[in-house]
Coordinates of C-alpha atoms and ligand atoms in Angstrom, one line a residue:
X1 CA -0.1 -0.4 0.0
X2 CA 1.6 3.6 -0.8
X3 CA 2.3 5.5 2.1
X4 CA 3.5 8.4 2.7
X5 CA 7.0 8.4 0.9
X6 CA 5.4 6.9 -1.5
X7 CA 3.0 9.5 -2.0
X8 CA 5.4 12.5 -2.0
X9 CA 7.6 10.6 -4.6
X10 CA 4.8 10.5 -6.6
X11 CA 4.1 14.4 -6.0
X12 CA 7.5 15.2 -7.2
X13 CA 7.7 12.7 -9.5
X14 CA 4.6 14.1 -11.9
X15 CA 5.0 17.6 -10.3
X16 CA 6.7 18.8 -13.5
X17 CA 5.0 17.8 -15.7
X18 CA 1.4 18.9 -14.4
X19 CA 2.8 22.7 -13.2
X20 CA 1.9 25.5 -15.9
X21 CA 0.2 22.6 -17.9
X22 CA -3.4 23.2 -19.2
X23 CA -5.7 20.3 -19.1
X24 CA -7.1 19.6 -22.5
X25 CA -9.2 16.6 -21.8
X26 CA -10.5 14.2 -18.8
X27 CA -11.3 10.4 -19.7
X28 CA -13.0 8.6 -17.5
X29 CA -13.2 4.7 -18.2
X30 CA -15.5 4.4 -15.5
X31 CA -17.6 6.5 -13.0
X32 CA -16.8 5.5 -10.0
X33 CA -13.4 4.5 -7.8
X34 CA -13.8 4.0 -4.2
X35 CA -16.0 6.2 -4.2
X36 CA -18.3 8.3 -7.4
X37 CA -16.2 10.2 -9.3
X38 CA -17.7 14.3 -9.2
X39 CA -18.8 15.7 -12.3
X40 CA -16.7 18.9 -11.5
X41 CA -13.5 16.3 -12.8
X42 CA -15.3 16.0 -16.4
X43 CA -17.3 19.1 -16.6
X44 CA -14.8 22.2 -15.0
X45 CA -11.1 20.7 -15.0
X46 CA -11.1 21.2 -19.1
X47 CA -9.1 24.3 -20.1
X48 CA -7.7 24.7 -16.5
X49 CA -4.5 25.5 -16.0
X50 CA -2.7 23.6 -13.4
X51 CA -0.9 25.8 -10.8
X52 CA 0.6 23.6 -7.9
X53 CA 0.3 20.0 -6.9
X54 CA 0.4 19.7 -2.9
X55 CA 0.2 16.8 -1.0
X56 CA -1.7 16.3 2.5
X57 CA -1.2 13.2 4.2
X58 CA -1.8 11.1 1.5
X59 CA -4.3 13.0 -0.6
X60 CA -2.4 14.7 -3.8
X61 CA -4.0 18.2 -4.6
X62 CA -3.8 19.2 -8.0
X63 CA -4.7 22.9 -8.0
X64 CA -6.1 25.1 -10.3
X65 CA -7.7 28.7 -10.2
X66 CA -11.5 26.9 -9.8
X67 CA -10.6 24.3 -7.1
X68 CA -8.7 21.0 -6.6
X69 CA -8.6 17.6 -8.1
X70 CA -7.5 15.3 -5.2
X71 CA -5.8 11.9 -5.6
X72 CA -5.7 9.2 -3.3
X73 CA -3.5 6.0 -4.3
X74 CA -5.6 3.7 -2.1
X75 CA -4.0 0.4 -1.4
X76 CA -3.0 -0.4 -5.3
X77 CA -3.4 3.1 -7.3
X78 CA -0.7 4.8 -9.3
X79 CA 0.0 7.7 -11.3
X80 CA 2.3 8.3 -14.4
X81 CA 3.3 10.3 -17.3
X82 CA 2.8 9.2 -20.6
X83 CA 2.6 9.8 -24.1
X84 CA -0.9 10.7 -25.1
X85 CA -1.0 7.4 -27.7
X86 CA -0.5 5.0 -24.7
X87 CA -3.2 2.6 -25.4
X88 CA -5.3 1.9 -22.3
X89 CA -4.9 -1.8 -20.2
X90 CA -7.3 -3.0 -18.2
X91 CA -6.9 -1.2 -15.0
X92 CA -6.1 2.5 -16.4
X93 CA -9.5 4.0 -15.2
X94 CA -8.7 8.0 -15.5
X95 CA -6.3 10.1 -18.5
X96 CA -6.3 13.5 -18.0
X97 CA -4.6 14.8 -21.4
X98 CA -2.3 18.1 -21.2
X99 CA -1.7 20.6 -23.6
X100 CA 2.5 19.2 -23.7
X101 CA 1.2 16.3 -25.5
X102 CA 1.8 14.2 -22.7
X103 CA -1.0 12.9 -20.1
X104 CA -1.4 11.9 -16.5
X105 CA -2.9 8.2 -16.1
X106 CA -4.2 6.8 -13.1
X107 CA -4.4 2.9 -12.5
X108 CA -5.8 0.6 -10.2
X109 CA -6.4 -2.9 -10.0
X110 CA -8.0 -2.8 -6.8
X111 CA -10.0 0.2 -7.1
X112 CA -9.6 1.8 -3.0
X113 CA -8.2 4.7 -4.7
X114 CA -10.1 8.2 -5.5
X115 CA -10.4 11.2 -7.6
X116 CA -12.7 13.9 -5.7
X117 CA -12.9 17.7 -6.2
X118 CA -12.4 20.7 -3.7
X119 CA -13.6 23.8 -4.9
X120 CA -11.1 27.0 -4.3
X121 CA -12.1 28.3 -0.7
X122 CA -12.9 25.1 0.9
X123 CA -11.7 22.4 2.9
X124 CA -12.6 18.7 1.9
X125 CA -14.5 17.4 4.8
X126 CA -11.7 14.2 4.3
X127 CA -8.6 17.0 5.0
X128 CA -10.7 19.1 7.7
X129 CA -9.8 17.4 10.6
X130 CA -6.4 16.1 9.9
X131 CA -3.2 16.5 12.3
X132 CA -0.2 18.3 11.5
X133 CA 2.1 16.7 8.8
X134 CA 4.9 14.7 10.4
X135 CA 7.4 17.0 8.1
X136 CA 6.5 20.3 9.2
X137 CA 7.6 22.2 12.2
X138 CA 4.4 21.9 14.0
X139 CA 5.4 18.2 14.6
X140 CA 8.0 17.6 17.3
X141 CA 8.8 16.4 20.6
X142 CA 6.6 18.8 22.5
X143 CA 3.6 18.5 20.2
X144 CA 3.6 15.1 21.0
X145 CA 4.0 15.7 24.6
X146 CA 1.3 18.1 25.1
X147 CA -0.9 15.8 22.8
X148 CA -0.7 12.6 24.6
X149 CA -1.3 13.7 28.5
X150 CA -3.6 11.7 30.1
X151 CA -3.9 9.0 26.9
X152 CA -3.8 5.4 27.8
X153 CA -3.7 4.1 24.2
X154 CA -0.5 1.9 23.1
X155 CA 1.7 5.0 21.7
X156 CA 2.2 3.0 18.4
X157 CA -1.8 3.2 18.1
X158 CA -1.7 7.3 19.3
X159 CA 1.2 7.6 16.6
X160 CA -1.0 6.3 14.1
X161 CA -4.2 8.5 14.6
X162 CA -4.8 10.5 12.3
X163 CA -5.9 13.5 14.2
X164 CA -2.4 13.4 16.1
X165 CA -0.5 13.1 13.0
X166 CA -0.8 12.3 9.3
X167 CA 0.7 9.8 7.2
X168 CA 3.2 7.7 9.3
X169 CA 1.8 4.2 8.5
X170 CA 2.6 1.0 9.9
X171 CA 6.0 0.2 8.9
X172 CA 7.2 3.6 9.5
X173 CA 5.7 3.9 13.2
X174 CA 7.5 0.4 13.8
X175 CA 10.8 1.6 12.4
X176 CA 10.9 5.0 14.4
X177 CA 9.6 3.4 17.4
X178 CA 12.3 1.0 17.5
X179 CA 15.0 4.0 16.6
X180 CA 13.4 5.7 19.8
X181 CA 13.9 2.8 22.0
X182 CA 10.1 2.7 22.8
X183 CA 7.9 -0.4 23.5
X184 CA 5.3 0.1 20.6
X185 CA 2.9 -1.1 23.9
X186 CA 3.6 1.6 26.3
X187 CA 0.7 4.3 27.3
X188 CA 0.8 7.4 25.0
X189 CA 0.6 9.2 28.6
X190 CA 3.4 7.6 30.1
X191 CA 6.0 8.6 27.7
X192 CA 8.4 11.7 28.9
X193 CA 9.4 14.8 26.9
X194 CA 12.9 13.9 26.6
X195 CA 11.6 10.4 24.8
X196 CA 9.2 12.2 22.9
X197 CA 11.8 14.7 21.6
X198 CA 13.9 11.6 20.0
X199 CA 10.6 9.7 19.0
X200 CA 9.7 13.1 16.9
X201 CA 13.1 13.1 15.3
X202 CA 13.4 9.6 14.2
X203 CA 9.9 10.0 12.3
X204 CA 11.3 12.7 10.3
X205 CA 14.6 11.2 9.8
X206 CA 12.6 7.7 8.6
X207 CA 10.1 9.3 6.7
X208 CA 12.6 11.7 4.8
X209 CA 15.3 8.9 4.0
X210 CA 12.7 6.6 2.5
X211 CA 11.7 9.5 0.5
X212 CA 14.8 10.1 -1.0
X213 CA 14.7 6.3 -1.8
X214 CA 11.3 6.5 -3.8
X215 CA 9.5 5.2 -0.5
X216 CA 9.5 1.1 -0.1
X217 CA 8.4 0.6 -3.2
X218 CA 10.3 2.6 -5.8
X219 CA 8.4 3.5 -9.0
X220 CA 8.9 4.8 -12.4
X221 CA 7.2 7.6 -13.4
X222 CA 7.9 7.9 -16.8
X223 CA 7.7 4.3 -17.8
X224 CA 4.9 1.3 -17.0
X225 CA 8.0 -1.1 -15.1
X226 CA 8.7 -0.4 -12.1
X227 CA 12.3 -1.5 -10.1
X228 CA 12.0 -2.7 -6.7
X229 CA 13.2 -0.4 -3.6
X230 CA 16.0 -0.5 -1.2
X231 CA 14.5 0.7 1.6
X232 CA 13.2 -2.9 2.3
X233 CA 16.5 -4.4 2.9
X234 CA 17.7 -1.5 5.4
X235 CA 14.3 -2.1 7.6
X236 CA 15.6 -3.2 11.3
X237 CA 12.3 -4.4 12.3
X238 CA 9.2 -4.6 10.3
X239 CA 8.7 -7.6 8.9
X240 CA 11.7 -9.5 10.9
X241 CA 9.7 -11.5 13.4
X242 CA 12.1 -14.3 13.9
X243 CA 15.1 -12.3 13.1
X244 CA 17.7 -11.4 15.0
X245 CA 17.8 -7.9 15.9
X246 CA 20.4 -5.8 14.1
X247 CA 21.5 -4.2 16.9
X248 CA 21.5 -6.6 20.0
X249 CA 20.8 -9.9 18.3
X250 CA 17.8 -10.7 20.3
X251 CA 14.8 -12.1 18.2
X252 CA 12.4 -9.7 16.9
X253 CA 8.9 -10.1 17.8
X254 CA 5.5 -9.7 16.2
X255 CA 2.2 -9.1 18.1
X256 CA -1.2 -8.0 16.8
X257 CA -2.0 -4.2 18.2
X258 CA -5.3 -2.5 16.8
X259 CA -5.8 -5.6 14.5
X260 CA -2.1 -4.7 12.6
X261 CA 1.1 -6.6 13.1
X262 CA 3.3 -4.9 15.2
X263 CA 7.2 -5.7 15.1
X264 CA 9.6 -5.1 18.1
X265 CA 12.6 -5.7 19.6
X266 CA 11.9 -6.8 23.5
X267 CA 15.3 -5.9 24.5
X268 CA 16.0 -2.6 22.7
X269 CA 12.5 -1.1 23.1
X270 CA 11.0 -0.2 26.8
Ligands
LIG301 ZN1 17.5 -5.2 19.9

């Protein structure tokens, strides 16, 4: 599933091909993805010039003077820049033709992705109550410490709550908690200010590193061929149950927490 680093990598990959371009035609091969595609996409977008491509949580916002198209990649979605004469395949659901002669193509075998519309001057309901971006200055150890006072939820679930901070998915929260030496089951409200300062730094470091490597699944935006990423070989705990800890040699464990697999080192994480 695309996590924040993959979405940010996608943004950086497609933005130079979109910004300043006019959408000349929108081709929808089906009326809905996860949700119905709003009529504004086909009716209002053609003729508009793209002014920016932003990311909020795992949404990509393609901005124009009249509003923003909101893409979500869901479980298996991808956006690529292709020549306009590239024949569509089975799971290619949406094309935006651009005045550059290229097109933006959305492919999604499982169709959990979405394409929505946010009129200019409004904030879509899905974006309205989200916590800060983990790579922004609003996300810090002090912010986490204040937000966690009185919380008895395990710190892993606290960090994955989109009202607290957006986009720190299962892989990255596991790696950040390991790097900060914090046990995933510990009560969020019992973690000290000093340890939260370390945790915030590790969340940022791990996400930024993953972005430089193109996320856990590197995508090639200009061709249909993906290449494997390198980040998976560099994970310390995620997906490593039964293997020795790279720091202390203790066997990495896995448990279910909030119905998600949770990997940790019982010695390094307290
Ligand atoms: Zn260890």
